[in-house]
Amino acid sequence: MGPKDKVKIGNKPMRVLVTGGMGFIGSHFVRHLIQSFPDLTAINLDKLTYAGNPANLEDLKDEPRHVFVKGDILDTTLLAGLFHEHHIDAVVHLAAESHVDRSILAPKEFIDTNVSGTLNLLSVALKSWESRGLMESARFVHVSTDEVYGSLGFNDPPAGEDARFTPNSPYAASKAAGDHLARSFHRTYGLPVVITNSTNNYGPFQFPEKLIPLTITRIMEGKAVPIYGRGRNVRDWLYVEDHCRALALVLFVGRPGDRYNVSARCELTNLELVEEIASLMDARTNPARASRELITFVEDRPGHDLRYGLDSLKIARELGWRPQVDITEGLSVTIDWYLENRAWIEGILSGDYLTFFEKWYGKRL
Ligand code: NAD
Ligand code: DAU
């Protein structure tokens, strides 16, 4: 917990299954759990797709309270074995196919992991916790996205927890289906599910297919930075560690059956954001040519949502969560991390990444 979180967590030992814990948010979340809760063990189940990277948790490789298991949430036998062997009493479900552009190229994997995988996990948790009498005390946190609410107009108020679902990409539709399943398991079977919907995260260890790390790494290489359309689309940016503190609060004190939005209320157009990154980078590296000149407007993403923005008054009011990192500080930390971790970047900018990049940007750049 951060110093400003008012909710105090008891000393109850917990054995938390974190799915997708080698991905971007998952690895920050596992680290947050291990560092903040000395009685807690994190069982980290990750398939290690292109987005899962053990280097993200290199610092925890000898930590006995971090147990990594390579596996797929589609494997029901594996899941049942993990619940039994590790006495799992909480799940934080982050495993997903997470990139919108990839969902446009190949939607099926998104349905497999984000819908069928979520259903498997819910079903195995239900069976295990019913048989062990844990239906009151256990928790299943389903981690979702603002994209399920669909696109806002420029003048709309930010979306609240009761906003209508209008997912527009195959990714968003698969996440919406997962949310509905999670909610239905609470309503139908009494599974202690809590759902979170957060805005766009950023920070160290983010795979450089997403806008912020893509921009930073392209500028580092002196290459064109692709912006879809005219760069007028708006996203609401959240520093990943602020998100992790919210997830921990929801895990320990969130109300089963409820949904909590998580937003730092930081809306920027893509062009504003990329220009800010360029200027923060130039202040550090002093290049011969201003990095903003690398900005290249390219063919738009099909179905591109105009604007996301969330109202997260509920988690502030009920759980005492507040974001602690503003965008300038968050971007600065993130940029410094990428500048200092070229080996991590080089480990990624190969193989699958290059295949995807060519397929998606080949005709754009
Ligand atoms: P990510 O793509 O960086 O990581 C996903 C992880 O899931 C990877 O480690 C991958 O190996 C693992 N995984 C994928 N399929 C799996 C499977 N079948 N079985 C087991 N593991 C599997 O994603 P992220 O950006 O860290 O997002 C994590 C979660 O948060 C996702 O559910 C995403 O929808 C949600 N979310 C992300 C954002 C964001 O801005 N990144 C915002 C809101 C919500
Ligand atoms: O809103 C939360 C969501 O944020 C998460 O649920 C997703 O997992 C995550 O991928 C992210 O989705 P976005 O589509 O908003 O993120 P992305 O970084 O892909 O794009 C951010 C904005 O930047 C979006 O308006 C598209 C634009 N963009 C993106 C890329 C990759 C560009 O203009 N050029 C690009 O090359």
Short mmCIF file of C-alpha atoms and ligand atoms in Angstrom, two decimals, residues 20-26 45-53 71-74 93-98 113 143-146 171 175 198-201 206-207 209-210 243, ligand 1:
data_model
loop_
_atom_site.label_atom_id
_atom_site.label_comp_id
_atom_site.label_asym_id
_atom_site.label_seq_id
_atom_site.Cartn_x
_atom_site.Cartn_y
_atom_site.Cartn_z
CA GLY A 20 -0.35 -13.29 -16.58
CA GLY A 21 2.24 -12.35 -13.96
CA MET A 22 5.11 -12.24 -16.46
CA GLY A 23 3.35 -9.62 -18.56
CA PHE A 24 3.50 -5.86 -18.13
CA ILE A 25 0.94 -5.12 -15.39
CA GLY A 26 1.14 -8.64 -13.94
CA LEU A 45 0.80 -18.68 -13.82
CA ASP A 46 1.83 -17.48 -17.25
CA LYS A 47 1.89 -19.13 -20.67
CA LEU A 48 4.84 -16.94 -21.75
CA THR A 49 3.29 -15.81 -25.01
CA TYR A 50 5.25 -13.20 -26.96
CA ALA A 51 4.12 -10.72 -24.24
CA GLY A 52 5.24 -12.76 -21.24
CA ASN A 53 8.86 -12.27 -20.28
CA GLY A 71 1.13 -22.87 -18.22
CA ASP A 72 -2.04 -21.96 -20.04
CA ILE A 73 -5.33 -20.91 -18.42
CA LEU A 74 -7.01 -23.08 -21.05
CA HIS A 93 -6.74 -12.64 -13.22
CA LEU A 94 -4.63 -10.57 -15.61
CA ALA A 95 -3.71 -13.15 -18.29
CA ALA A 96 -5.02 -11.99 -21.63
CA GLU A 97 -4.26 -11.23 -25.19
CA SER A 98 -4.05 -7.47 -24.73
CA THR A 113 -7.72 -16.78 -23.76
CA VAL A 143 -8.89 -7.31 -14.23
CA SER A 144 -10.54 -5.54 -17.13
CA THR A 145 -10.43 -2.39 -19.19
CA ASP A 146 -12.21 0.86 -19.97
CA TYR A 171 -10.11 -7.29 -28.04
CA LYS A 175 -12.78 -8.54 -22.50
CA SER A 198 -8.83 0.59 -15.71
CA THR A 199 -7.67 3.09 -18.27
CA ASN A 200 -4.47 2.87 -20.36
CA ASN A 201 -1.46 1.87 -18.24
CA GLN A 206 5.65 -2.51 -21.20
CA PHE A 207 5.92 -4.40 -24.49
CA GLU A 209 3.83 -2.57 -29.35
CA LYS A 210 1.82 -0.15 -27.14
CA HIS A 243 -2.98 0.61 -10.88
P1 NAD B 1 0.38 -8.13 -21.45
O1 NAD B 1 0.01 -8.50 -22.85
O2 NAD B 1 1.61 -7.35 -21.19
O3 NAD B 1 0.51 -9.48 -20.58
C1 NAD B 1 -0.40 -10.54 -20.68
C2 NAD B 1 0.24 -11.75 -20.01
O4 NAD B 1 -0.70 -12.84 -20.08
C3 NAD B 1 1.53 -12.23 -20.70
O5 NAD B 1 2.52 -12.46 -19.75
C4 NAD B 1 1.11 -13.52 -21.39
O6 NAD B 1 2.15 -14.46 -21.52
C5 NAD B 1 -0.01 -14.02 -20.46
N1 NAD B 1 -0.96 -14.90 -21.15
C6 NAD B 1 -1.58 -14.68 -22.35
N2 NAD B 1 -2.37 -15.72 -22.65
C7 NAD B 1 -2.27 -16.60 -21.63
C8 NAD B 1 -2.87 -17.86 -21.37
N3 NAD B 1 -3.72 -18.42 -22.22
N4 NAD B 1 -2.56 -18.48 -20.21
C9 NAD B 1 -1.68 -17.92 -19.33
N5 NAD B 1 -1.07 -16.75 -19.54
C10 NAD B 1 -1.37 -16.09 -20.67
O7 NAD B 1 -0.91 -7.44 -20.86
P2 NAD B 1 -1.02 -6.23 -19.81
O8 NAD B 1 -0.97 -4.97 -20.56
O9 NAD B 1 -0.12 -6.48 -18.69
O10 NAD B 1 -2.54 -6.43 -19.34
C11 NAD B 1 -2.85 -7.30 -18.26
C12 NAD B 1 -4.35 -7.31 -18.06
O11 NAD B 1 -4.81 -6.01 -17.79
C13 NAD B 1 -5.14 -7.79 -19.28
O12 NAD B 1 -6.22 -8.57 -18.82
C14 NAD B 1 -5.62 -6.51 -19.92
O13 NAD B 1 -6.83 -6.74 -20.62
C15 NAD B 1 -5.84 -5.65 -18.70
N6 NAD B 1 -5.71 -4.20 -18.92
C16 NAD B 1 -4.58 -3.71 -19.52
C17 NAD B 1 -4.46 -2.31 -19.68
C18 NAD B 1 -3.24 -1.70 -20.32
O14 NAD B 1 -3.24 -0.49 -20.56
N7 NAD B 1 -2.18 -2.45 -20.59
C19 NAD B 1 -5.48 -1.47 -19.24
C20 NAD B 1 -6.61 -2.03 -18.64
C21 NAD B 1 -6.70 -3.41 -18.47
#
